[in-house]
PDB file of C-alpha atoms in Angstrom:
ATOM      1  CA  ILE A   1      32.455 -18.611  12.316  1.00  0.00           C
ATOM      2  CA  SER A   2      29.209 -16.393  11.185  1.00  0.00           C
ATOM      3  CA  PHE A   3      29.890 -12.567  10.167  1.00  0.00           C
ATOM      4  CA  GLN A   4      26.582 -10.121  10.569  1.00  0.00           C
ATOM      5  CA  PHE A   5      26.934  -7.187   8.273  1.00  0.00           C
ATOM      6  CA  ASP A   6      27.206  -4.447  10.679  1.00  0.00           C
ATOM      7  CA  ALA A   7      27.662  -0.881   9.000  1.00  0.00           C
ATOM      8  CA  ASP A   8      28.231   0.562  12.319  1.00  0.00           C
ATOM      9  CA  PHE A   9      31.626  -1.737  12.846  1.00  0.00           C
ATOM     10  CA  LEU A  10      32.813  -1.406   9.027  1.00  0.00           C
ATOM     11  CA  GLY A  11      33.177   2.218   8.826  1.00  0.00           C
ATOM     12  CA  ASP A  12      34.625   1.929  12.203  1.00  0.00           C
ATOM     13  CA  MET A  13      37.428  -0.733  11.009  1.00  0.00           C
ATOM     14  CA  MET A  14      38.044   0.953   7.499  1.00  0.00           C
ATOM     15  CA  GLY A  15      36.718   4.148   7.676  1.00  0.00           C
ATOM     16  CA  PRO A  16      34.272   5.966   5.660  1.00  0.00           C
ATOM     17  CA  PRO A  17      35.847   5.907   2.086  1.00  0.00           C
ATOM     18  CA  ALA A  18      36.608   1.980   2.675  1.00  0.00           C
ATOM     19  CA  SER A  19      32.945   1.684   3.893  1.00  0.00           C
ATOM     20  CA  ALA A  20      32.519   3.394   0.565  1.00  0.00           C
ATOM     21  CA  ARG A  21      34.578   1.864  -1.383  1.00  0.00           C
ATOM     22  CA  LEU A  22      32.480  -1.258  -0.859  1.00  0.00           C
ATOM     23  CA  LEU A  23      29.072   0.042  -2.179  1.00  0.00           C
ATOM     24  CA  GLU A  24      31.149   1.531  -5.512  1.00  0.00           C
ATOM     25  CA  GLY A  25      31.342  -0.225  -8.325  1.00  0.00           C
ATOM     26  CA  VAL A  26      29.831  -3.704  -7.034  1.00  0.00           C
ATOM     27  CA  LEU A  27      26.316  -3.451  -7.794  1.00  0.00           C
ATOM     28  CA  SER A  28      24.605  -0.804  -9.685  1.00  0.00           C
ATOM     29  CA  ASP A  29      22.480   2.377  -8.301  1.00  0.00           C
ATOM     30  CA  ASP A  30      19.713   0.237  -9.731  1.00  0.00           C
ATOM     31  CA  VAL A  31      19.963  -2.770  -7.308  1.00  0.00           C
ATOM     32  CA  LEU A  32      21.425  -0.904  -4.309  1.00  0.00           C
ATOM     33  CA  CYS A  33      18.041   0.978  -4.751  1.00  0.00           C
ATOM     34  CA  GLN A  34      15.999  -1.326  -5.295  1.00  0.00           C
ATOM     35  CA  VAL A  35      17.555  -2.518  -2.054  1.00  0.00           C
ATOM     36  CA  THR A  36      16.364  -0.398   0.181  1.00  0.00           C
ATOM     37  CA  SER A  37      13.212  -0.195  -1.452  1.00  0.00           C
ATOM     38  CA  PHE A  38      13.111  -3.710   1.085  1.00  0.00           C
ATOM     39  CA  LEU A  39      14.316  -2.295   4.135  1.00  0.00           C
ATOM     40  CA  SER A  40      12.940  -0.400   7.186  1.00  0.00           C
ATOM     41  CA  VAL A  41      12.728   3.536   7.060  1.00  0.00           C
ATOM     42  CA  ARG A  42      14.339   3.179  10.463  1.00  0.00           C
ATOM     43  CA  ASP A  43      16.995   0.789   9.315  1.00  0.00           C
ATOM     44  CA  MET A  44      17.546   3.339   5.924  1.00  0.00           C
ATOM     45  CA  GLY A  45      18.065   5.726   8.457  1.00  0.00           C
ATOM     46  CA  ARG A  46      20.861   3.964  10.316  1.00  0.00           C
ATOM     47  CA  ILE A  47      22.294   3.353   6.256  1.00  0.00           C
ATOM     48  CA  ALA A  48      22.062   6.426   4.913  1.00  0.00           C
ATOM     49  CA  ARG A  49      24.839   7.459   8.114  1.00  0.00           C
ATOM     50  CA  CYS A  50      27.104   5.388   7.181  1.00  0.00           C
ATOM     51  CA  SER A  51      28.391   7.831   3.710  1.00  0.00           C
ATOM     52  CA  LYS A  52      27.803   9.840   1.328  1.00  0.00           C
ATOM     53  CA  LEU A  53      26.387   7.445  -1.281  1.00  0.00           C
ATOM     54  CA  ALA A  54      24.767   4.767   0.913  1.00  0.00           C
ATOM     55  CA  ARG A  55      22.542   8.597   1.218  1.00  0.00           C
ATOM     56  CA  LYS A  56      21.992   9.298  -1.919  1.00  0.00           C
ATOM     57  CA  LEU A  57      20.977   5.790  -2.327  1.00  0.00           C
ATOM     58  CA  CYS A  58      18.759   5.623   0.765  1.00  0.00           C
ATOM     59  CA  VAL A  59      17.107   9.178  -0.565  1.00  0.00           C
ATOM     60  CA  ASN A  60      16.942   8.384  -4.148  1.00  0.00           C
ATOM     61  CA  ASP A  61      13.812   8.454  -5.633  1.00  0.00           C
ATOM     62  CA  GLU A  62      13.558   4.985  -6.243  1.00  0.00           C
ATOM     63  CA  ALA A  63      14.177   3.574  -2.733  1.00  0.00           C
ATOM     64  CA  GLY A  64      10.623   2.283  -2.486  1.00  0.00           C
ATOM     65  CA  TRP A  65       9.657   5.978  -1.333  1.00  0.00           C
ATOM     66  CA  LYS A  66       6.107   6.216  -3.098  1.00  0.00           C
ATOM     67  CA  ASP A  67       4.883   2.501  -2.233  1.00  0.00           C
ATOM     68  CA  ARG A  68       5.303   3.601   1.508  1.00  0.00           C
ATOM     69  CA  CYS A  69       4.084   6.666   1.474  1.00  0.00           C
ATOM     70  CA  GLU A  70       0.998   4.607  -0.661  1.00  0.00           C
ATOM     71  CA  ARG A  71       1.409   2.020   2.375  1.00  0.00           C
ATOM     72  CA  LEU A  72       1.200   4.738   4.692  1.00  0.00           C
ATOM     73  CA  TRP A  73      -1.647   6.483   2.943  1.00  0.00           C
ATOM     74  CA  SER A  74      -3.899   3.477   2.549  1.00  0.00           C
ATOM     75  CA  LYS A  75      -4.549   3.000   6.164  1.00  0.00           C
ATOM     76  CA  LYS A  76      -5.498   7.052   6.352  1.00  0.00           C
ATOM     77  CA  SER A  77      -8.850   8.854   5.695  1.00  0.00           C
ATOM     78  CA  PHE A  78      -7.010  11.891   4.839  1.00  0.00           C
ATOM     79  CA  ILE A  79      -3.879  12.774   2.963  1.00  0.00           C
ATOM     80  CA  PRO A  80      -3.026  16.974   3.534  1.00  0.00           C
ATOM     81  CA  SER A  81      -2.876  18.214  -0.015  1.00  0.00           C
ATOM     82  CA  HIS A  82       0.465  19.576   0.348  1.00  0.00           C
ATOM     83  CA  ALA A  83       1.637  15.842   0.811  1.00  0.00           C
ATOM     84  CA  ARG A  84       0.302  14.604  -2.334  1.00  0.00           C
ATOM     85  CA  GLU A  85       1.614  17.847  -3.789  1.00  0.00           C
ATOM     86  CA  LEU A  86       5.126  16.372  -2.854  1.00  0.00           C
ATOM     87  CA  LEU A  87       4.525  13.044  -4.552  1.00  0.00           C
ATOM     88  CA  TYR A  88       3.283  14.442  -7.734  1.00  0.00           C
ATOM     89  CA  GLN A  89       6.576  16.452  -7.773  1.00  0.00           C
ATOM     90  CA  ARG A  90       8.740  13.681  -7.881  1.00  0.00           C
ATOM     91  CA  ARG A  91       9.880  14.563  -3.530  1.00  0.00           C
ATOM     92  CA  PRO A  92       8.321  11.351  -2.366  1.00  0.00           C
ATOM     93  CA  MET A  93      10.614  10.628   0.966  1.00  0.00           C
ATOM     94  CA  GLU A  94       9.315  14.627   1.787  1.00  0.00           C
ATOM     95  CA  ALA A  95       5.940  13.593   1.180  1.00  0.00           C
ATOM     96  CA  TYR A  96       6.835  10.500   3.484  1.00  0.00           C
ATOM     97  CA  ARG A  97       8.082  12.647   6.293  1.00  0.00           C
ATOM     98  CA  PHE A  98       5.368  15.392   5.726  1.00  0.00           C
ATOM     99  CA  SER A  99       2.739  13.095   6.774  1.00  0.00           C
ATOM    100  CA  ILE A 100       3.994  10.875   9.125  1.00  0.00           C
ATOM    101  CA  GLU A 101       4.423  14.290  10.971  1.00  0.00           C
ATOM    102  CA  ASP A 102       1.274  15.772  10.575  1.00  0.00           C
ATOM    103  CA  GLY A 103      -0.494  12.618  11.897  1.00  0.00           C
ATOM    104  CA  ALA A 104       2.138  12.745  14.397  1.00  0.00           C
ATOM    105  CA  ASN A 105       2.007  17.085  15.285  1.00  0.00           C
ATOM    106  CA  ARG A 106      -1.845  18.196  14.373  1.00  0.00           C
ATOM    107  CA  GLN A 107      -4.364  18.430  17.297  1.00  0.00           C
ATOM    108  CA  SER A 108      -7.417  19.611  15.075  1.00  0.00           C
ATOM    109  CA  LEU A 109      -9.175  18.817  11.635  1.00  0.00           C
ATOM    110  CA  HIS A 110      -7.978  21.274   8.298  1.00  0.00           C
ATOM    111  CA  ASP A 111     -10.589  22.163   6.138  1.00  0.00           C
ATOM    112  CA  GLU A 112      -9.742  20.351   3.604  1.00  0.00           C
ATOM    113  CA  GLU A 113     -11.012  17.250   5.681  1.00  0.00           C
ATOM    114  CA  LEU A 114     -14.142  18.278   6.419  1.00  0.00           C
ATOM    115  CA  CYS A 115     -15.213  20.137   2.446  1.00  0.00           C
ATOM    116  CA  TYR A 116     -15.241  18.495  -0.173  1.00  0.00           C
ATOM    117  CA  ASP A 117     -13.822  20.357  -3.891  1.00  0.00           C
ATOM    118  CA  PRO A 118     -15.352  18.478  -6.564  1.00  0.00           C
ATOM    119  CA  ASN A 119     -12.928  20.328  -9.177  1.00  0.00           C
ATOM    120  CA  SER A 120      -9.707  19.143  -7.735  1.00  0.00           C
ATOM    121  CA  GLN A 121     -11.464  15.668  -6.141  1.00  0.00           C
ATOM    122  CA  ILE A 122      -9.902  15.905  -3.025  1.00  0.00           C
ATOM    123  CA  GLY A 123     -11.579  16.259   0.725  1.00  0.00           C
ATOM    124  CA  THR A 124     -13.862  14.420   1.950  1.00  0.00           C
ATOM    125  CA  VAL A 125     -17.776  12.861   0.302  1.00  0.00           C
ATOM    126  CA  TRP A 126     -20.435  13.050   3.590  1.00  0.00           C
ATOM    127  CA  ASP A 127     -23.491  11.118   3.071  1.00  0.00           C
ATOM    128  CA  PHE A 128     -25.968  11.965   5.326  1.00  0.00           C
ATOM    129  CA  ARG A 129     -29.900  10.194   5.013  1.00  0.00           C
ATOM    130  CA  PHE A 130     -33.168  10.566   7.328  1.00  0.00           C
ATOM    131  CA  LYS A 131     -33.792   8.265   9.673  1.00  0.00           C
ATOM    132  CA  GLU A 132     -36.965   6.454   9.880  1.00  0.00           C
ATOM    133  CA  THR A 133     -38.297   8.708  13.162  1.00  0.00           C
ATOM    134  CA  ALA A 134     -37.398  11.477  11.497  1.00  0.00           C
ATOM    135  CA  GLY A 135     -41.425  10.110   9.838  1.00  0.00           C
ATOM    136  CA  PRO A 136     -42.689  10.136   6.342  1.00  0.00           C
ATOM    137  CA  GLU A 137     -42.779  13.703   5.439  1.00  0.00           C
ATOM    138  CA  TRP A 138     -38.804  13.967   5.517  1.00  0.00           C
ATOM    139  CA  THR A 139     -37.922  10.064   4.846  1.00  0.00           C
ATOM    140  CA  ALA A 140     -40.447  10.648   1.346  1.00  0.00           C
ATOM    141  CA  VAL A 141     -38.223  13.560  -0.388  1.00  0.00           C
ATOM    142  CA  ASP A 142     -34.955  11.547   1.047  1.00  0.00           C
ATOM    143  CA  PRO A 143     -33.489   9.891  -1.725  1.00  0.00           C
ATOM    144  CA  TRP A 144     -32.459   6.748   0.799  1.00  0.00           C
ATOM    145  CA  TRP A 145     -35.684   5.051   1.479  1.00  0.00           C
ATOM    146  CA  ALA A 146     -36.741   5.713  -1.888  1.00  0.00           C
ATOM    147  CA  GLY A 147     -33.871   3.145  -2.999  1.00  0.00           C
ATOM    148  CA  GLY A 148     -31.341   5.308  -3.988  1.00  0.00           C
ATOM    149  CA  LYS A 149     -28.095   6.887  -3.030  1.00  0.00           C
ATOM    150  CA  ALA A 150     -26.805   9.177   0.611  1.00  0.00           C
ATOM    151  CA  ARG A 151     -26.653  12.205  -0.502  1.00  0.00           C
TER     152      ARG A 151
END
């Protein structure tokens, strides 16, 4: 006979105080946060509903939210500065949530996406080069045609 751990079942059978007591004292908060870093975001949400302690562990910075942000952002060409600020302020779960909501709800581009600020080094760097069909007058002054970088 095998028994699969089900937090909802455990909470129903033993009540919230007993299910919370299973987490308390058995493993340290650091170990539990490390365990939660391997869970999906959906599973983290499910576990957070079990008890106050479980919620505290799931929203903790050490629960892998920074790594989740980095994985999510590695696939994006633009990350809003507000999301970066949240991560810098050590609020990675909020940064992750903001990034997901921004990507799902936004219908247009921001100025921040189109312009590059050299002071903060935030924004998109655009490259430009003339096509050969522009003629020798234009390609002669274009660094790309002289072997340099596009500008």
